[in-house]
CSV table of C-alpha atoms in Angstrom, one decimal:
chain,number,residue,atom,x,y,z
T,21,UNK,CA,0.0,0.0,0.0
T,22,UNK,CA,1.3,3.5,-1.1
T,23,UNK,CA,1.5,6.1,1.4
T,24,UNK,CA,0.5,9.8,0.6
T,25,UNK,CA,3.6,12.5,1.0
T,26,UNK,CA,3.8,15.6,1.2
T,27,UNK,CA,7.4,17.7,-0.2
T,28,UNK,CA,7.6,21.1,1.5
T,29,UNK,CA,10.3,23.0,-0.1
T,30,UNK,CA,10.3,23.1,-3.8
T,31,UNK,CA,14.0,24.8,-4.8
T,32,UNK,CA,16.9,22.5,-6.9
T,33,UNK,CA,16.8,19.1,-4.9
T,34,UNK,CA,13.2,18.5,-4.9
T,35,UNK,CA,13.0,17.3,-8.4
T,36,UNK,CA,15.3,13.6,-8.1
T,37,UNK,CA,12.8,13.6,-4.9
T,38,UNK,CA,9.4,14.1,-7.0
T,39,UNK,CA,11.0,11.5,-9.3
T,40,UNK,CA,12.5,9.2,-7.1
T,41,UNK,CA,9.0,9.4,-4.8
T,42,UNK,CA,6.8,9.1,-7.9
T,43,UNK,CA,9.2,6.3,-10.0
T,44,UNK,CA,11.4,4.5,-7.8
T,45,UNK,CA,9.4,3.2,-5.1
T,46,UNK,CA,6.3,1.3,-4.9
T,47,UNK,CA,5.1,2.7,-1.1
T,48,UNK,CA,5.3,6.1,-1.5
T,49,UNK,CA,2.8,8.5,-3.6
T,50,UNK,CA,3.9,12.5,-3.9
T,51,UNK,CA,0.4,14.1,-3.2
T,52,UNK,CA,1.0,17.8,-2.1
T,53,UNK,CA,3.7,20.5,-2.0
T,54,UNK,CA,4.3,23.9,-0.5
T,55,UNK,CA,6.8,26.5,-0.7
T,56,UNK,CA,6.5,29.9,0.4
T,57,UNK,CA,7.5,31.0,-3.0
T,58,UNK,CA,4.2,30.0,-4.4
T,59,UNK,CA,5.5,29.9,-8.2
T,60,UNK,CA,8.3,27.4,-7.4
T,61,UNK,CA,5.1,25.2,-5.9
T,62,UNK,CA,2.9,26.3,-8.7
T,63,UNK,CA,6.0,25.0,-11.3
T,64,UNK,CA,6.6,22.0,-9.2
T,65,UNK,CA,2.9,20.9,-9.0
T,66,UNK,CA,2.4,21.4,-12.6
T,67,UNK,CA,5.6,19.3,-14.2
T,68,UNK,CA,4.8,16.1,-11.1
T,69,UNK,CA,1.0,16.4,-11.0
T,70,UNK,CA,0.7,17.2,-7.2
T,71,UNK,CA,-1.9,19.6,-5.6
T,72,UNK,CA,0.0,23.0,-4.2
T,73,UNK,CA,-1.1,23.6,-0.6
T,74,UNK,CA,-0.1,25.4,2.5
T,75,UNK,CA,2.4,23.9,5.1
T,76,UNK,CA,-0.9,24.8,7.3
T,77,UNK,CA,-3.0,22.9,4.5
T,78,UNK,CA,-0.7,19.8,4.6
T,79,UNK,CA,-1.0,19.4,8.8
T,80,UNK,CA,-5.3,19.8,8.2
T,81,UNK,CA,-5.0,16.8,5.6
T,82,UNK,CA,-5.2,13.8,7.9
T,83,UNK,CA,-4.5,11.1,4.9
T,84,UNK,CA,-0.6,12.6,4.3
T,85,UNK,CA,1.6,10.5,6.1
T,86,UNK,CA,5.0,12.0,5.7
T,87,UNK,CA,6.5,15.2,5.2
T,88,UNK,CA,10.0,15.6,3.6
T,89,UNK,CA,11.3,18.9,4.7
T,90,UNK,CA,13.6,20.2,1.7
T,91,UNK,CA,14.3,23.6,2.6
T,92,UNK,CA,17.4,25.5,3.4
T,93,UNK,CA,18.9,24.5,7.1
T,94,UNK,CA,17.8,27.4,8.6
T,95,UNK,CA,14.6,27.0,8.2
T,96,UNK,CA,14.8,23.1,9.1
T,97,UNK,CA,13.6,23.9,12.7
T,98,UNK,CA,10.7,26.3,12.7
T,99,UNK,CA,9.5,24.2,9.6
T,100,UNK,CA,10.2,20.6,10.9
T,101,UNK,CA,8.2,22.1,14.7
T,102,UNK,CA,5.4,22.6,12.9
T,103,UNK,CA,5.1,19.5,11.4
T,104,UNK,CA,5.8,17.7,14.4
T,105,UNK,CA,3.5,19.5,16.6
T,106,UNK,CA,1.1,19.2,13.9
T,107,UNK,CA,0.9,15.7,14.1
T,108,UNK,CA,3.3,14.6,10.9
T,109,UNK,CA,5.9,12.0,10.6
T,110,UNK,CA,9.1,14.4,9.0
T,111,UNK,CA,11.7,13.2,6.3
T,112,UNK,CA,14.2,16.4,6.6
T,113,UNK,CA,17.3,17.0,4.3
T,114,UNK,CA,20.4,17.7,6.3
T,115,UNK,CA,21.2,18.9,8.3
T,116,UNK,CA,19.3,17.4,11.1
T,117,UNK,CA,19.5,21.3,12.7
T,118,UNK,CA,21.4,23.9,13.0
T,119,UNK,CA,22.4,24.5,16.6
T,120,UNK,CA,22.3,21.4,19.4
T,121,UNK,CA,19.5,23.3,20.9
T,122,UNK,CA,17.5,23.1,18.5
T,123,UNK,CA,18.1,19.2,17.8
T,124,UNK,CA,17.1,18.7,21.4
T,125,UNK,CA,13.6,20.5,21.2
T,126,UNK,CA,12.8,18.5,17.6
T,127,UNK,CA,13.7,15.5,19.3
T,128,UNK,CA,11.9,16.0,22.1
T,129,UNK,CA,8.5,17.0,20.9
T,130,UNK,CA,9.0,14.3,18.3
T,131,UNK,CA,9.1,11.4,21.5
T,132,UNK,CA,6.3,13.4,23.1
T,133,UNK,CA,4.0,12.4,20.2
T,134,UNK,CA,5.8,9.0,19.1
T,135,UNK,CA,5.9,10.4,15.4
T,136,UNK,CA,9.1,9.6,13.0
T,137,UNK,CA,11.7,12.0,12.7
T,138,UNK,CA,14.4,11.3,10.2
T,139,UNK,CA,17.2,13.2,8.5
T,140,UNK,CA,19.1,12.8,5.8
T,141,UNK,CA,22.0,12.0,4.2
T,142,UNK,CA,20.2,8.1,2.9
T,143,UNK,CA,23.4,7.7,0.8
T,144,UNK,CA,24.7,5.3,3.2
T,145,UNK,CA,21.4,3.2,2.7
T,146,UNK,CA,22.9,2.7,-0.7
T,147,UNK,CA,24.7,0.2,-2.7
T,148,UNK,CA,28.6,1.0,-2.1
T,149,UNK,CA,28.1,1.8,1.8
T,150,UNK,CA,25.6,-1.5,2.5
T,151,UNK,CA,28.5,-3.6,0.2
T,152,UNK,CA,31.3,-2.0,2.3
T,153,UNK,CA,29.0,-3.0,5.7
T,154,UNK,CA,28.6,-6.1,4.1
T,155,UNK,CA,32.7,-6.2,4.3
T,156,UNK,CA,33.4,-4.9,7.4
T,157,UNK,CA,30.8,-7.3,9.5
T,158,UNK,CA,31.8,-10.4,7.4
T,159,UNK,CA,35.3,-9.5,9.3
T,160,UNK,CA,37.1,-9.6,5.9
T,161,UNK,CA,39.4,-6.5,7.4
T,162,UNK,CA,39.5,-8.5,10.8
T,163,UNK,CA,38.6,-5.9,13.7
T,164,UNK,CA,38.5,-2.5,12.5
T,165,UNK,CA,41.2,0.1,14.0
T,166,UNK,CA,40.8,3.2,12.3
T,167,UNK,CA,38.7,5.2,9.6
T,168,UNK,CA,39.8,8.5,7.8
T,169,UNK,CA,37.4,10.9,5.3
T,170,UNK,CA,38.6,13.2,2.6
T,171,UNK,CA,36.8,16.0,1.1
T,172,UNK,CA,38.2,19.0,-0.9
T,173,UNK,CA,35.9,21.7,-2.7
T,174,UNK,CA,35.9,25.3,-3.8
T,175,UNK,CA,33.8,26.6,-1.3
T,176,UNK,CA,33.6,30.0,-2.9
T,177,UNK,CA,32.8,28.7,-6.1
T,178,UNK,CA,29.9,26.7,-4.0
T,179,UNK,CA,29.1,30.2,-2.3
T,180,UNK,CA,28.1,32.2,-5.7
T,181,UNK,CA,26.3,29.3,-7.1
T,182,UNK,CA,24.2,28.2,-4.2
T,183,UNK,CA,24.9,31.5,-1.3
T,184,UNK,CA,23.6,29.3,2.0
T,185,UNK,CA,26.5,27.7,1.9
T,186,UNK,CA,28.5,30.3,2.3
T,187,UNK,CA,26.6,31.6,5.1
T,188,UNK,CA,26.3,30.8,9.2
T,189,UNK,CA,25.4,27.0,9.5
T,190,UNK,CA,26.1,26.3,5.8
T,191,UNK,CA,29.5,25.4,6.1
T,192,UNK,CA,31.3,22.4,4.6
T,193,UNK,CA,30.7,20.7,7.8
T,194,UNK,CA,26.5,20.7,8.0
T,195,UNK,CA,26.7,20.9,4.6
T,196,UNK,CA,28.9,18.1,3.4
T,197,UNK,CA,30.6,16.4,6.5
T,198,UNK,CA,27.7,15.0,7.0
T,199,UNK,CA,27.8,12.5,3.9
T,200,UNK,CA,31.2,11.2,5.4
T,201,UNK,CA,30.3,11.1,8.8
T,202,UNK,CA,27.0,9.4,8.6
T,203,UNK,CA,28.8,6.7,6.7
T,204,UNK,CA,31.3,6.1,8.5
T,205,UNK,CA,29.6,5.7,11.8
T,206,UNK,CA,27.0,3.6,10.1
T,207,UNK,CA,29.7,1.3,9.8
T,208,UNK,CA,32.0,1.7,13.1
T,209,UNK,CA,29.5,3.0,15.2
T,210,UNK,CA,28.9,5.8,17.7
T,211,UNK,CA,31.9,8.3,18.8
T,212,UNK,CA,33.0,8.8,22.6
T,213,UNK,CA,35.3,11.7,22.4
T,214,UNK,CA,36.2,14.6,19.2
T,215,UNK,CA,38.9,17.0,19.1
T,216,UNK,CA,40.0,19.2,16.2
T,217,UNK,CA,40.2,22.6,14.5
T,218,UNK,CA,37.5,24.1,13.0
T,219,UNK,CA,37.6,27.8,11.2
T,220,UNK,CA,36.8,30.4,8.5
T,221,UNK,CA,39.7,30.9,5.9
T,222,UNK,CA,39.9,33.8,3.6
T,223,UNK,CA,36.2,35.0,4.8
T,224,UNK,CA,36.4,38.1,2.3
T,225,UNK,CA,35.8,36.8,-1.5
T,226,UNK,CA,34.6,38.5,-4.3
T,227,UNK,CA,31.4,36.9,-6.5
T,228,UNK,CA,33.2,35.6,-9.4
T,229,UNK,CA,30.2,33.8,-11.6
T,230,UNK,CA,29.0,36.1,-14.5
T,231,UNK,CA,26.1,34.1,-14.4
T,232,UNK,CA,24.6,35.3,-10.8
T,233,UNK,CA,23.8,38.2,-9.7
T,234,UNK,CA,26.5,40.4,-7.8
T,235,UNK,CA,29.2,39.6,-9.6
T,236,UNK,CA,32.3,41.8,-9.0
T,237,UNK,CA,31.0,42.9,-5.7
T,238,UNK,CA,32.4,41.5,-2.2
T,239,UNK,CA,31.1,38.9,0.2
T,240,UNK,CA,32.0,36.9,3.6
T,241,UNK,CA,32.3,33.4,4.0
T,242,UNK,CA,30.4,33.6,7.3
T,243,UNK,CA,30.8,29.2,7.9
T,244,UNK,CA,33.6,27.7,8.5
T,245,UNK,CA,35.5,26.1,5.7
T,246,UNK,CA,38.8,24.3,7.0
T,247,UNK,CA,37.8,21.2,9.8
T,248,UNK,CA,40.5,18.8,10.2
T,249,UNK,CA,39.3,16.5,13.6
T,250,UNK,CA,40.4,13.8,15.4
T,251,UNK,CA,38.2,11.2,17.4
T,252,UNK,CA,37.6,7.9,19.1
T,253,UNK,CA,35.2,5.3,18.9
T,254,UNK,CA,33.2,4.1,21.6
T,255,UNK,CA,34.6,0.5,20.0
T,256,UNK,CA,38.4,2.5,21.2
T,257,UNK,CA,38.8,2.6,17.0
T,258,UNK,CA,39.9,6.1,16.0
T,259,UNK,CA,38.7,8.6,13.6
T,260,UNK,CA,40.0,11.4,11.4
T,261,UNK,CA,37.7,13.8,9.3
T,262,UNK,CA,39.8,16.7,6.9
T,263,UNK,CA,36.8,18.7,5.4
T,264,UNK,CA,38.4,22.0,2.9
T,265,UNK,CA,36.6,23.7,1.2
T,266,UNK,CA,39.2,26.5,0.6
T,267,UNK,CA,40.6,24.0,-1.9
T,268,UNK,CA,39.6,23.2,-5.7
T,269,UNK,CA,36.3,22.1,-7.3
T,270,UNK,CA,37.8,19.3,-8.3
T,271,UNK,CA,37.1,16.9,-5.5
T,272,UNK,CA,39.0,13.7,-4.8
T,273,UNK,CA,36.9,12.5,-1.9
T,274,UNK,CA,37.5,9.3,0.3
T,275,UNK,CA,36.6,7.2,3.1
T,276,UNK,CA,39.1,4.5,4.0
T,277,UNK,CA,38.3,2.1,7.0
T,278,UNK,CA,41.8,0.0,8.3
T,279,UNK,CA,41.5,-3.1,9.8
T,280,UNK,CA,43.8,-5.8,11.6
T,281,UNK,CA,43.3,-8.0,8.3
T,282,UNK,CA,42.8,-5.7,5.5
T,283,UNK,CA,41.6,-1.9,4.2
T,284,UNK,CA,38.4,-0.8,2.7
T,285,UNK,CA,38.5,1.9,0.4
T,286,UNK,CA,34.8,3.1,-0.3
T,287,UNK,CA,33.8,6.0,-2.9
T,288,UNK,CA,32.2,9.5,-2.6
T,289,UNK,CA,30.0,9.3,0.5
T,290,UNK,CA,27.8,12.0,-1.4
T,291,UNK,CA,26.7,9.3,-3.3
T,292,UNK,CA,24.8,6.1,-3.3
T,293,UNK,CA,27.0,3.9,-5.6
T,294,UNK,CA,30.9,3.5,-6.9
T,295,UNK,CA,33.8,1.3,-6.9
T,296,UNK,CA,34.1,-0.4,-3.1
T,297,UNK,CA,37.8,-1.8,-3.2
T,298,UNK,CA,39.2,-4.8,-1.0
T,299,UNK,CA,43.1,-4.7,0.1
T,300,UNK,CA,43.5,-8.5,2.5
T,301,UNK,CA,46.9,-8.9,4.1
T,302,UNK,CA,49.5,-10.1,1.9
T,303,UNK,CA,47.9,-8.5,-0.9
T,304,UNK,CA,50.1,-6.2,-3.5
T,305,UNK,CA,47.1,-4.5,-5.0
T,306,UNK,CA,43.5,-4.2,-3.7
T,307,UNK,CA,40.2,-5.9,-5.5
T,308,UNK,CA,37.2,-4.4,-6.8
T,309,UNK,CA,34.7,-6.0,-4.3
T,310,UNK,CA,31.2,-7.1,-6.4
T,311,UNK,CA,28.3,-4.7,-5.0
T,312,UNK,CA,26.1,-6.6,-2.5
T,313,UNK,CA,23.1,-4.3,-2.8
T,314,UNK,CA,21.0,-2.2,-5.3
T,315,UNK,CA,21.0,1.2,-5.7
T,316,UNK,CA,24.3,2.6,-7.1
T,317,UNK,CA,22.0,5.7,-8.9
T,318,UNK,CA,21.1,8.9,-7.9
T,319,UNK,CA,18.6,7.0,-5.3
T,320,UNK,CA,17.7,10.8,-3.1
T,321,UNK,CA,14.6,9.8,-1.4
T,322,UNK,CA,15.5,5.9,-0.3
T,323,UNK,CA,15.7,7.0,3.4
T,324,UNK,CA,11.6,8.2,3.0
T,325,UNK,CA,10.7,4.8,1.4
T,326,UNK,CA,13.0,2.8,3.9
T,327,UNK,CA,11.3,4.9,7.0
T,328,UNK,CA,7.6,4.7,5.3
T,329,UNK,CA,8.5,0.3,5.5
T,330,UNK,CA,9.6,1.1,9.2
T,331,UNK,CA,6.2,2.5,10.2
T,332,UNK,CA,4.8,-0.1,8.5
T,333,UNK,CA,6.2,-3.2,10.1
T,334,UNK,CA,6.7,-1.5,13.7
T,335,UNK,CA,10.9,-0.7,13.9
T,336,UNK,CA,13.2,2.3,14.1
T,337,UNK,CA,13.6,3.9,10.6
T,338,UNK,CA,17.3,3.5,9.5
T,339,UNK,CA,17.8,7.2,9.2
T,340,UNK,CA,16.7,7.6,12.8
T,341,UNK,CA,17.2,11.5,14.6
T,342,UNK,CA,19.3,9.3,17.2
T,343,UNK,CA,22.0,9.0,14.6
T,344,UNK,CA,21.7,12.5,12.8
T,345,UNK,CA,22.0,13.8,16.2
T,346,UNK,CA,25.0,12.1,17.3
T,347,UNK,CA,26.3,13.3,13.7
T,348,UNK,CA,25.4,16.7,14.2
T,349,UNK,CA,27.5,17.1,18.3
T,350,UNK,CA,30.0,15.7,17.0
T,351,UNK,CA,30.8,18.5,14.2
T,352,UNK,CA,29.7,20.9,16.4
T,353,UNK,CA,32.5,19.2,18.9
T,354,UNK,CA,35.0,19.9,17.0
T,355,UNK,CA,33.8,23.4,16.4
T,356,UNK,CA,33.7,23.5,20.1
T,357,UNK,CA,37.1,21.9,20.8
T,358,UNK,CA,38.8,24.4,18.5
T,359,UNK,CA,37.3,27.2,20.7
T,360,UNK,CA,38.2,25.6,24.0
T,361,UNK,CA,41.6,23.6,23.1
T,362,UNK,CA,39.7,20.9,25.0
T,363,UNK,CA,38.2,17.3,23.8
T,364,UNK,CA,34.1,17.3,23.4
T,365,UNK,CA,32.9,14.1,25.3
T,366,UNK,CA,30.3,13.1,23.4
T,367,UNK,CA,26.8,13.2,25.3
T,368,UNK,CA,24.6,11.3,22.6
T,369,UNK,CA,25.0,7.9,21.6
T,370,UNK,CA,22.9,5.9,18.6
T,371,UNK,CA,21.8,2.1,18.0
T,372,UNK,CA,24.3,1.2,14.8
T,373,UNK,CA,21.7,0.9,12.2
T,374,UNK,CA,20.6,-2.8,11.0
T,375,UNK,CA,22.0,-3.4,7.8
T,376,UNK,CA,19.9,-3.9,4.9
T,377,UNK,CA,19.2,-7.2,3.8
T,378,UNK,CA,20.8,-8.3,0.8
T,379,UNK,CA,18.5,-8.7,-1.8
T,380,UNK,CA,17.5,-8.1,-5.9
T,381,UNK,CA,20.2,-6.4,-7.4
T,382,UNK,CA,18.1,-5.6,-10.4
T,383,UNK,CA,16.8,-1.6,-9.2
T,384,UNK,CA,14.0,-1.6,-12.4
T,385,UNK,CA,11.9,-4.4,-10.6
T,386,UNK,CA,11.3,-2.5,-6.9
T,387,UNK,CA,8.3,-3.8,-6.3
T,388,UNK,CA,10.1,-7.2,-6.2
T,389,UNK,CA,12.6,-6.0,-4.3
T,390,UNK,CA,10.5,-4.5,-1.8
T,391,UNK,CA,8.4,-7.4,-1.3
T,392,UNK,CA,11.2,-9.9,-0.9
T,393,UNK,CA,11.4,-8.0,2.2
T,394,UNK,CA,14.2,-5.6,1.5
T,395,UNK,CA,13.7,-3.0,4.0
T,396,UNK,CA,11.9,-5.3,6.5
């Protein structure tokens, strides 16, 4: 049975949703959609066949399960509150929140009404993470010791073309970190302690894209670009994270988990598939490992299916606020150890998430695939 959702938000990344959410998966139906720039609904609602309505509307319409939450992370909270308090089951784009605060009153009022609250990234949910899990808790690297994550951007380049990032709580960090992070402890589990630096460099830019509108005239880069952090697992693994995004657009992104037999080397956590490479002891050369799961595609909107077959059948949803919470303290631990020259012991802990089942490997027969009992 197909469950009626609602997309509030209707700017550049809610078009793989509408797709995704009216193609991809059998249990999900697009129905409604709401932004407060009422053309962008009017647009959106015209090219996917959906009603516009108000946020307001939405809450009133008692047969609209879910809510994905697409707009920009500083409205996350006041947007994601009302839908909670409203009675609605919330799918939000990361990040989870902006400020700790503000994590702990969505979660909160979330358990006060026993509704779902989930957050993206649902990368991790897809084919090259789930293969590399696969890995890791077959004990083909033996007992994992350490993990390290990669990521270099042109953060001003990312500031003209899409300006939130540039500004307070867009920062490579909330913004991207979070792919790598969510990933990695989906894998090794939840963090005791962080450490690290965390700051702005070169705040002062100049808009440099012909194409948008300012250019020539100056700006600040008001998030903080440069996070290089240090951390332990609660399993006494450690952890490394180097995030710059006063680098070059042309990324060369990683996530490489050592073990006491052998190294994973897993692709772009931005995205759901890629090359998942074995290296065993005594090995010269590392293998390409065969993928263990389906979707290696631009799969945006897995996490609302997956949580939509966790209401269904009575568990936690995979992409539960427990873990985007413990993501988000512990980037804003870092931020906080750079300002203090102190470690952040971590306060939250999560449940590692159940791997998914492996299953059909063909992604055009989902039905199938869901009904094998994929997400179950």
């Amino acid at each position: 049975m197909k469950s009626k959702v609602a997309i509030v938000g209707c700017g550049v990344i809610s078009d793989i949703y509408f797709q995704n959410l009216s193609t991809k998966f059998s249990n999900a139906e697009v129905v409604a959609c709401a932004d407060l720039d009422t053309a962008k609904a009017e647009e959106k609602a015209a090219k996917y066949g959906v009603k516009v309505m108000t946020t307001k509307e939405i809450i009133a319409d008692g047969s609209i399960r879910m809510v994905v939450n697409l707009t920009t992370p500083n409205a996350h909270y006041p947007v994601i509150k009302e839908l909670l308090e409203g009675g609605k089951n919330v799918y939000t784009e990361k990040p989870f929140a902006v400020s700790m605060a503000e994590a702990d009153e969505l979660s909160r009022i979330a358990d006060e009404k026993g509704l779902a609250l989930c957050s993206a990234p649902d990368t991790f949910l897809g084919s090259a993470c789930q293969t590399g899990r696969f890995i890791v808790d077959s004990g083909l690297i033996g007992t994992p010791t350490s993990a390290v994550a990669v990521l270099n951007r042109d953060g001003g380049l990312m500031a003209d073309k899409y300006p939130y990032t540039g500004k307070k709580n867009g920062g490579i960090g909330p913004d991207v970190g979070v792919y790598y992070l969510t990933e990695m402890l989906s894998i090794m589990g939840p963090v005791a302690s962080c450490c690290g630096y965390s700051e702005v460099s070169r705040p002062e830019r100049i808009h440099s894209l012909v194409t948008r509108p300012g250019f020539g005239t100056g700006y600040t880069i008001e998030s903080d670009n440069l996070v290089s952090a240090s951390f332990r697992f609660s399993s006494g693994a450690f952890g490394s994270l180097h995030l710059n995004a006063d680098s070059t657009q042309d990324e060369m992104p990683y996530l490489t988990i050592y073990g006491t037999e052998g190294i994973l080397y897993l692709p772009d956590p931005n995205k759901f598939g890629g090359e998942v490479r074995l290296q065993l002891k005594g090995q010269t050369e590392p293998i390409v490992f065969p993928p263990t799961h389906a979707y290696s595609g631009n799969s945006r909107g897995l996490g609302v299916s997956e949580a939509l077959w966790a209401l269904d059948h009575g568990r936690r949803p995979r992409t539960s606020k427990e873990m985007a919470y413990h993501v988000l303290e512990l980037i804003y631990g870092v931020e906080e150890s750079s300002r203090t020259h102190a470690y952040h012991e971590m306060k939250s802990t999560f449940t590692r998430p159940d791997p998914i089942p492996r299953g059909f490997l063909d992604e055009g027969y989902h039905g199938a695939t869901e009904e094998a009992g994929l997400f179950f």
